[in-house]
Short mmCIF file of C-alpha atoms in Angstrom, two decimals:
data_model
loop_
_atom_site.label_atom_id
_atom_site.label_comp_id
_atom_site.label_asym_id
_atom_site.label_seq_id
_atom_site.Cartn_x
_atom_site.Cartn_y
_atom_site.Cartn_z
CA MET C 1 3.33 -10.38 -19.95
CA GLY C 2 5.14 -10.54 -23.26
CA ASN C 3 8.92 -10.68 -23.83
CA ARG C 4 9.89 -7.00 -23.55
CA SER C 5 11.68 -5.99 -20.33
CA ILE C 6 10.25 -3.07 -18.33
CA LYS C 7 12.89 -0.68 -17.05
CA TRP C 8 12.47 0.47 -13.45
CA GLY C 9 13.82 3.28 -11.38
CA ILE C 10 13.67 3.49 -7.57
CA VAL C 11 13.84 6.69 -5.56
CA GLY C 12 14.26 6.55 -1.81
CA LEU C 13 16.45 3.60 -0.86
CA GLY C 14 15.33 2.52 2.60
CA ASN C 15 14.13 -0.84 3.95
CA ILE C 16 10.94 -1.01 1.89
CA ALA C 17 12.86 -0.26 -1.27
CA SER C 18 15.29 -3.08 -0.47
CA GLN C 19 12.49 -5.56 -0.10
CA PHE C 20 10.92 -4.32 -3.29
CA ALA C 21 14.20 -4.55 -5.22
CA SER C 22 14.69 -8.14 -3.98
CA ASP C 23 11.38 -9.09 -5.52
CA LEU C 24 12.11 -7.16 -8.67
CA LEU C 25 15.03 -9.56 -9.24
CA LEU C 26 12.52 -12.45 -9.32
CA ILE C 27 10.62 -11.03 -12.27
CA GLU C 28 12.07 -12.26 -15.52
CA ASN C 29 11.17 -9.25 -17.69
CA ALA C 30 11.87 -6.58 -15.08
CA GLU C 31 15.13 -4.59 -15.10
CA LEU C 32 16.40 -2.23 -12.44
CA THR C 33 17.82 0.59 -14.61
CA ALA C 34 18.48 3.32 -12.07
CA VAL C 35 18.31 4.14 -8.34
CA ALA C 36 18.50 7.52 -6.63
CA SER C 37 19.31 8.74 -3.16
CA ARG C 38 20.39 12.18 -1.91
CA ASP C 39 23.24 10.24 -0.32
CA PHE C 40 25.32 9.03 -3.27
CA THR C 41 27.16 6.44 -1.20
CA LYS C 42 23.82 4.91 -0.35
CA ALA C 43 22.83 4.90 -4.03
CA GLU C 44 26.11 3.16 -4.96
CA GLU C 45 25.65 0.52 -2.26
CA PHE C 46 22.03 -0.11 -3.06
CA GLY C 47 22.67 -0.17 -6.83
CA GLY C 48 25.57 -2.55 -6.46
CA LYS C 49 23.55 -4.92 -4.29
CA PHE C 50 20.56 -5.07 -6.70
CA ASN C 51 22.48 -4.82 -10.01
CA ALA C 52 21.19 -1.37 -11.05
CA LEU C 53 22.76 0.00 -14.21
CA ARG C 54 22.96 3.62 -13.00
CA MET C 55 23.03 5.37 -9.60
CA TYR C 56 22.06 8.99 -9.02
CA ASN C 57 22.42 11.50 -6.09
CA SER C 58 19.32 13.34 -7.31
CA TYR C 59 15.74 12.23 -7.83
CA ASP C 60 15.42 14.74 -10.65
CA LEU C 61 18.30 13.16 -12.54
CA LEU C 62 16.55 9.82 -12.37
CA PHE C 63 13.37 11.34 -13.70
CA GLU C 64 15.39 12.69 -16.64
CA ASP C 65 16.85 9.27 -17.44
CA SER C 66 15.31 8.48 -20.85
CA GLU C 67 15.58 4.73 -20.35
CA VAL C 68 13.58 4.54 -17.13
CA GLU C 69 9.99 3.65 -17.87
CA ILE C 70 8.43 3.35 -14.40
CA VAL C 71 9.55 4.86 -11.12
CA TYR C 72 8.87 3.28 -7.71
CA ILE C 73 8.54 6.05 -5.16
CA ALA C 74 9.71 4.74 -1.75
CA THR C 75 10.58 7.99 0.02
CA PRO C 76 8.86 9.11 3.32
CA HIS C 77 5.11 9.86 3.07
CA ASN C 78 5.39 13.63 2.98
CA SER C 79 7.20 13.65 -0.38
CA HIS C 80 5.02 11.07 -2.21
CA ALA C 81 2.74 13.58 -3.94
CA GLU C 82 5.46 15.99 -5.04
CA LEU C 83 7.78 13.32 -6.40
CA SER C 84 5.01 11.26 -8.07
CA ILE C 85 3.71 14.33 -9.88
CA LYS C 86 7.29 15.31 -10.97
CA ALA C 87 7.83 11.86 -12.43
CA LEU C 88 4.47 11.76 -14.15
CA GLU C 89 5.17 15.14 -15.71
CA LYS C 90 8.38 13.70 -17.12
CA GLY C 91 6.35 10.98 -18.78
CA LYS C 92 7.31 8.24 -16.36
CA HIS C 93 4.84 5.62 -15.11
CA VAL C 94 4.65 5.66 -11.33
CA LEU C 95 4.14 3.11 -8.56
CA CYS C 96 3.93 5.16 -5.34
CA GLU C 97 4.32 3.53 -1.96
CA LYS C 98 1.30 3.73 0.27
CA PRO C 99 -0.11 5.99 1.55
CA MET C 100 -0.07 7.77 -1.79
CA ALA C 101 -0.49 11.18 -0.10
CA LEU C 102 -1.13 12.87 3.25
CA SER C 103 -4.24 14.60 2.00
CA TYR C 104 -7.09 13.78 -0.27
CA GLN C 105 -6.42 16.96 -2.26
CA ASP C 106 -2.86 15.81 -3.06
CA ALA C 107 -4.18 12.38 -4.03
CA GLN C 108 -6.52 14.01 -6.51
CA LYS C 109 -3.64 15.98 -8.03
CA MET C 110 -1.65 12.80 -8.50
CA ILE C 111 -4.48 11.04 -10.35
CA GLU C 112 -5.04 14.20 -12.46
CA ALA C 113 -1.37 14.19 -13.44
CA SER C 114 -1.56 10.54 -14.51
CA LYS C 115 -4.54 11.25 -16.76
CA LYS C 116 -3.14 14.56 -18.07
CA HIS C 117 0.14 13.00 -19.18
CA ASN C 118 -1.43 9.62 -20.12
CA VAL C 119 0.96 7.58 -18.00
CA PHE C 120 0.30 4.75 -15.59
CA PHE C 121 -0.11 5.47 -11.86
CA MET C 122 -0.84 3.14 -8.97
CA GLU C 123 -0.66 3.31 -5.24
CA ALA C 124 1.58 0.46 -4.10
CA PHE C 125 -1.05 -1.45 -2.14
CA TRP C 126 0.78 -4.72 -2.55
CA THR C 127 -1.65 -6.62 -0.30
CA ARG C 128 -4.34 -6.26 -3.00
CA PHE C 129 -2.34 -8.49 -5.33
CA ILE C 130 -1.06 -11.31 -3.13
CA PRO C 131 -2.63 -14.70 -3.91
CA SER C 132 -4.45 -15.14 -0.62
CA ILE C 133 -6.36 -11.83 -0.96
CA GLN C 134 -7.20 -12.41 -4.60
CA ASN C 135 -8.46 -15.89 -3.82
CA LEU C 136 -10.61 -14.98 -0.80
CA LEU C 137 -12.16 -11.98 -2.57
CA GLN C 138 -13.23 -14.34 -5.35
CA LYS C 139 -14.79 -16.79 -2.84
CA ILE C 140 -16.53 -13.98 -0.97
CA GLY C 141 -17.90 -12.67 -4.28
CA ASN C 142 -19.23 -16.18 -4.99
CA GLY C 143 -21.13 -16.10 -1.67
CA ILE C 144 -19.19 -18.78 0.18
CA ILE C 145 -19.68 -17.02 3.55
CA GLY C 146 -22.97 -15.40 2.63
CA ASP C 147 -23.42 -11.61 3.12
CA VAL C 148 -20.45 -10.10 4.96
CA ASN C 149 -21.57 -8.29 8.09
CA TYR C 150 -18.46 -7.99 10.24
CA ILE C 151 -14.73 -7.44 9.70
CA LYS C 152 -12.06 -7.33 12.38
CA ALA C 153 -8.56 -6.34 11.37
CA ASP C 154 -5.59 -4.66 13.01
CA PHE C 155 -2.02 -3.84 12.39
CA ALA C 156 -0.03 -3.18 15.56
CA PHE C 157 3.49 -3.52 16.85
CA HIS C 158 5.74 -1.91 19.49
CA GLY C 159 7.87 0.61 17.68
CA SER C 160 10.98 2.24 19.01
CA GLU C 161 11.30 6.01 18.80
CA THR C 162 15.13 5.74 18.88
CA GLU C 163 15.33 3.00 16.22
CA ASN C 164 12.67 4.33 13.84
CA LYS C 165 12.62 8.06 14.06
CA ARG C 166 10.60 8.43 10.85
CA LEU C 167 7.68 6.59 12.39
CA PHE C 168 7.38 9.25 15.15
CA ASP C 169 8.26 12.24 12.95
CA LYS C 170 5.32 14.46 12.25
CA GLU C 171 7.12 16.32 9.41
CA LEU C 172 7.61 12.99 7.57
CA GLY C 173 3.97 12.00 8.00
CA GLY C 174 4.64 9.57 10.85
CA GLY C 175 2.12 7.93 13.15
CA ALA C 176 -0.06 4.84 13.16
CA LEU C 177 -2.86 5.91 10.80
CA PHE C 178 -0.81 6.73 7.71
CA ASP C 179 1.88 4.17 8.21
CA ILE C 180 -0.13 1.08 9.07
CA GLY C 181 -3.76 2.08 9.72
CA VAL C 182 -4.33 2.20 5.99
CA TYR C 183 -4.02 -1.58 5.83
CA PRO C 184 -7.08 -2.55 7.93
CA LEU C 185 -8.96 0.29 6.25
CA PHE C 186 -7.98 -1.19 2.85
CA LEU C 187 -9.41 -4.61 3.83
CA SER C 188 -12.68 -3.13 4.93
CA TYR C 189 -12.92 -1.09 1.73
CA ILE C 190 -11.97 -3.86 -0.65
CA VAL C 191 -14.59 -6.18 0.85
CA LEU C 192 -17.42 -3.81 1.83
CA GLY C 193 -16.78 -0.58 -0.15
CA LYS C 194 -17.19 2.95 1.12
CA PRO C 195 -18.76 3.21 4.61
CA LYS C 196 -21.83 5.29 5.46
CA GLU C 197 -20.29 6.50 8.66
CA ILE C 198 -16.84 6.50 10.40
CA LEU C 199 -15.99 6.85 14.09
CA ALA C 200 -12.32 7.16 15.09
CA LYS C 201 -10.44 7.79 18.31
CA ALA C 202 -6.71 8.10 18.84
CA ILE C 203 -4.04 8.39 21.53
CA LYS C 204 -1.53 11.02 20.53
CA HIS C 205 2.18 11.52 20.96
CA LYS C 206 3.69 14.77 22.31
CA SER C 207 4.65 15.51 18.66
CA ASP C 208 0.91 15.31 17.73
CA ILE C 209 1.15 12.12 15.68
CA ASP C 210 -1.22 9.28 16.58
CA LEU C 211 0.34 6.43 18.54
CA GLN C 212 -2.70 4.22 18.22
CA THR C 213 -6.05 4.70 16.51
CA SER C 214 -9.24 2.65 16.71
CA MET C 215 -11.86 2.91 14.01
CA ILE C 216 -15.41 1.73 13.44
CA LEU C 217 -16.72 1.77 9.87
CA GLN C 218 -20.47 1.61 9.66
CA TYR C 219 -22.23 0.16 6.60
CA GLU C 220 -25.89 -0.48 5.83
CA THR C 221 -25.81 -4.03 7.26
CA ALA C 222 -22.20 -4.42 8.39
CA GLN C 223 -19.50 -3.02 10.66
CA SER C 224 -15.74 -3.10 10.57
CA VAL C 225 -13.81 -2.78 13.79
CA LEU C 226 -10.23 -1.77 13.01
CA HIS C 227 -7.10 -0.77 14.91
CA ALA C 228 -3.58 0.46 14.29
CA SER C 229 -0.80 0.98 16.83
CA ILE C 230 2.89 1.66 16.89
CA VAL C 231 3.16 1.24 20.66
CA SER C 232 1.45 -2.12 21.34
CA GLU C 233 1.30 -5.57 19.75
CA SER C 234 -1.60 -7.65 18.48
CA ASP C 235 -1.95 -11.08 16.89
CA MET C 236 -2.45 -9.39 13.44
CA LYS C 237 -5.05 -11.87 12.31
CA ALA C 238 -8.10 -10.73 10.36
CA ILE C 239 -11.67 -12.05 10.40
CA ILE C 240 -14.25 -11.57 7.65
CA SER C 241 -17.57 -12.87 8.88
CA GLY C 242 -20.80 -13.43 6.95
CA THR C 243 -24.23 -14.87 7.31
CA LYS C 244 -23.02 -18.41 6.46
CA GLY C 245 -19.52 -18.54 7.82
CA ARG C 246 -16.26 -16.71 8.23
CA ILE C 247 -12.72 -16.44 6.85
CA GLU C 248 -9.71 -16.12 9.15
CA LEU C 249 -6.57 -14.80 7.45
CA ASN C 250 -3.27 -16.16 8.76
CA ALA C 251 -1.10 -13.71 10.68
CA PRO C 252 0.22 -11.26 9.65
CA TRP C 253 -2.92 -10.98 7.54
CA PHE C 254 -1.67 -8.26 5.16
CA ILE C 255 0.88 -10.74 3.73
CA ALA C 256 -1.10 -13.86 4.62
CA ASP C 257 0.22 -17.09 3.15
CA GLY C 258 -3.28 -18.54 3.42
CA TYR C 259 -6.52 -18.62 5.38
CA SER C 260 -9.06 -20.88 7.05
CA LEU C 261 -12.69 -21.17 6.06
CA PHE C 262 -15.35 -21.83 8.69
CA ILE C 263 -18.93 -22.75 7.78
CA ASN C 264 -21.47 -22.88 10.67
CA GLU C 265 -18.64 -22.63 13.20
CA GLU C 266 -16.91 -25.72 11.82
CA LYS C 267 -13.57 -25.45 10.04
CA GLU C 268 -14.34 -26.40 6.42
CA ALA C 269 -10.97 -25.98 4.76
CA THR C 270 -7.50 -24.48 5.00
CA PHE C 271 -6.02 -22.76 1.96
CA THR C 272 -2.27 -22.29 1.53
CA LEU C 273 -1.37 -19.56 -0.96
CA PRO C 274 2.18 -18.29 -0.45
CA ALA C 275 3.35 -15.16 -2.17
CA LEU C 276 6.28 -15.03 -4.55
CA GLY C 277 9.30 -13.60 -2.67
CA LYS C 278 8.30 -11.04 -0.07
CA GLY C 279 5.02 -10.35 -1.86
CA TYR C 280 5.84 -7.17 -3.75
CA SER C 281 6.35 -9.27 -6.87
CA HIS C 282 2.66 -9.47 -7.53
CA GLU C 283 2.15 -5.71 -7.68
CA ILE C 284 5.23 -5.50 -9.91
CA MET C 285 3.72 -7.96 -12.36
CA GLU C 286 0.42 -6.01 -12.27
CA CYS C 287 2.23 -2.76 -13.17
CA GLN C 288 4.09 -4.37 -15.99
CA ASN C 289 0.93 -5.94 -17.40
CA CYS C 290 -0.79 -2.58 -17.40
CA ILE C 291 2.14 -0.81 -19.04
CA LEU C 292 2.42 -3.47 -21.74
CA ASN C 293 -1.33 -3.13 -22.37
CA ASN C 294 -1.12 0.70 -22.56
CA GLU C 295 -3.31 1.14 -19.51
CA ILE C 296 -2.87 4.09 -17.09
CA GLU C 297 -4.52 2.36 -14.18
CA SER C 298 -5.02 -1.11 -12.72
CA LYS C 299 -8.45 -2.74 -12.79
CA LEU C 300 -7.64 -4.38 -9.42
CA TRP C 301 -6.52 -1.16 -7.65
CA SER C 302 -7.81 1.60 -9.79
CA HIS C 303 -7.47 5.38 -9.64
CA GLN C 304 -10.93 5.52 -8.07
CA ASN C 305 -9.99 2.88 -5.48
CA CYS C 306 -6.94 4.99 -4.56
CA LEU C 307 -9.13 8.09 -4.14
CA ASP C 308 -11.86 6.27 -2.17
CA LEU C 309 -9.36 4.97 0.35
CA SER C 310 -7.66 8.37 0.53
CA ARG C 311 -10.99 10.01 1.35
CA ILE C 312 -11.71 7.47 4.12
CA VAL C 313 -8.24 8.16 5.65
CA GLU C 314 -8.84 11.88 5.33
CA GLU C 315 -12.06 11.61 7.33
CA ILE C 316 -10.22 9.78 10.11
CA LYS C 317 -7.35 12.25 9.98
CA ASN C 318 -9.84 15.08 10.59
CA GLN C 319 -11.66 13.23 13.37
CA ILE C 320 -8.47 12.52 15.35
CA GLN C 321 -7.12 15.98 14.49
CA LEU C 322 -3.93 15.08 12.69
CA HIS C 323 -2.24 18.05 11.09
CA PHE C 324 0.68 17.73 8.72
#
């Protein structure tokens, strides 16, 4: 990646930002230059913990910091589009936490801003960059399990409305689909591409967010059966099945440290591929490579990939009648 350090800023200093900042410390040529929270005490505590050079009580002040090169947007979903576009307009590169936006229209505006201002933008789909996913995609591409005709993936846990209010808050873009449903949808998309047809059903909360959503993605010769829930648990394994065999990703599959390969129902091999740190390190390195190579998008998770997934999510949002 070269010798030059890339200077990062982080806005929104919650749990995800803490995990991200921990991984940032593992990257030799990454520097946490500034952090911002509307609560300055929080900014001071976070900045002190992760060795940030400057702390701000305003996102706008961080966007104005001339030393910050790339901003990681880790605020609640409802502010992703607005803050990303503001940062891009200030000439900052942006890594925006998933989902990048709560509507396809907003996602389009974010990509347009990246292109207009000629700065890097990527949705922070960290799973795309972890070693196990990279490795199995290569093997699938080489035909090791034949033609993929079935995917099963879910992301489900029992959330607490008292402990995690954001998750159940409609105004902040809460609910199963946007918070965690995007993960199984991502897996289906990255393996099989855009579906021909989508069928989705949800159980709703009194606040109108979805508590659990089940989805079937129909392709020419394949189907994906996907599920997301914030009120029930699952084993969180994922299966990718083809005409010659199948791959079973270790749980939780979206940060799998490896997978098993089955050929003709017999276990052929087990692959162990742990991520560096918590796993965010791999998307950090991808962002830095792109910036150092003067690229405004990643080849592994491109602007078009971001838009394709956003359109799939939009279709499901409309089917289950989510309104933000």
